[in-house]
Amino acid sequence: KYKSNMEANLEAIKVCGYKNVMVDTDGGQVENPHWEIALQQYMQYLVDHGIPEEQVRYMTHTIPMNLLGLKK
């Protein structure tokens, strides 16, 4: 059964710092929302709870791009 962990993840971002947290989702599994819906809800939750959009973008775009060796 699907259980959101967004609250715990928000606290982890605050403790670890956004530059140390990559945001992604395991959505798409049968019991979870579709990945694109889950990721949109996750990003919106973070913004709604005080994480600036540029930090959300860093966690969802910059970190994965750096790990893959892609340029901006």
Short mmCIF file of C-alpha atoms in Angstrom, two decimals:
data_model
loop_
_atom_site.label_atom_id
_atom_site.label_comp_id
_atom_site.label_asym_id
_atom_site.label_seq_id
_atom_site.Cartn_x
_atom_site.Cartn_y
_atom_site.Cartn_z
CA LYS A 1 0.00 0.00 0.00
CA TYR A 2 1.24 3.47 -0.93
CA LYS A 3 2.56 5.57 1.93
CA SER A 4 3.96 9.04 1.42
CA ASN A 5 7.29 9.88 3.04
CA MET A 6 7.36 13.51 1.93
CA GLU A 7 7.35 14.88 5.48
CA ALA A 8 10.40 12.83 6.47
CA ASN A 9 12.15 13.76 3.23
CA LEU A 10 11.49 17.46 3.84
CA GLU A 11 13.20 17.15 7.21
CA ALA A 12 16.13 15.29 5.64
CA ILE A 13 16.59 18.11 3.11
CA LYS A 14 16.62 20.66 5.92
CA VAL A 15 19.17 18.66 7.93
CA CYS A 16 21.45 17.56 5.07
CA GLY A 17 21.14 20.63 2.85
CA TYR A 18 19.57 20.67 -0.59
CA LYS A 19 22.93 20.33 -2.36
CA ASN A 20 23.28 16.88 -0.79
CA VAL A 21 19.84 15.47 -1.66
CA MET A 22 18.67 14.19 -5.04
CA VAL A 23 14.91 14.20 -5.40
CA ASP A 24 13.30 11.39 -7.35
CA THR A 25 10.39 9.01 -6.96
CA ASP A 26 9.55 5.34 -7.06
CA GLY A 27 6.19 6.16 -8.62
CA GLY A 28 4.94 3.88 -11.32
CA GLN A 29 4.86 0.73 -9.24
CA VAL A 30 1.40 -0.80 -9.12
CA GLU A 31 0.69 0.43 -5.59
CA ASN A 32 2.16 3.92 -6.18
CA PRO A 33 0.89 6.87 -8.24
CA HIS A 34 2.30 7.22 -11.76
CA TRP A 35 5.84 8.62 -11.60
CA GLU A 36 4.99 11.94 -13.27
CA ILE A 37 2.13 12.57 -10.83
CA ALA A 38 4.21 11.50 -7.84
CA LEU A 39 7.13 13.73 -8.82
CA GLN A 40 4.88 16.74 -9.42
CA GLN A 41 3.21 16.24 -6.03
CA TYR A 42 6.60 15.81 -4.35
CA MET A 43 8.04 19.00 -5.87
CA GLN A 44 4.89 20.98 -5.06
CA TYR A 45 4.97 19.72 -1.46
CA LEU A 46 8.55 20.94 -1.07
CA VAL A 47 7.73 24.39 -2.47
CA ASP A 48 4.59 24.62 -0.34
CA HIS A 49 6.71 23.86 2.73
CA GLY A 50 9.35 26.51 2.19
CA ILE A 51 11.92 24.99 -0.17
CA PRO A 52 12.62 27.58 -2.91
CA GLU A 53 11.93 26.51 -6.49
CA GLU A 54 15.58 26.98 -7.48
CA GLN A 55 16.61 24.51 -4.77
CA VAL A 56 13.97 22.00 -5.94
CA ARG A 57 15.33 22.38 -9.48
CA TYR A 58 18.86 21.78 -8.20
CA MET A 59 17.77 18.55 -6.49
CA THR A 60 15.72 17.32 -9.47
CA HIS A 61 17.91 18.47 -12.36
CA THR A 62 21.42 19.59 -11.46
CA ILE A 63 22.40 16.68 -9.21
CA PRO A 64 21.17 13.98 -11.63
CA MET A 65 22.83 15.78 -14.57
CA ASN A 66 26.13 15.95 -12.68
CA LEU A 67 25.93 12.27 -11.76
CA LEU A 68 25.36 11.39 -15.42
CA GLY A 69 28.18 13.67 -16.57
CA LEU A 70 25.83 15.88 -18.60
CA LYS A 71 26.38 19.57 -19.16
CA LYS A 72 23.76 22.22 -18.43
#
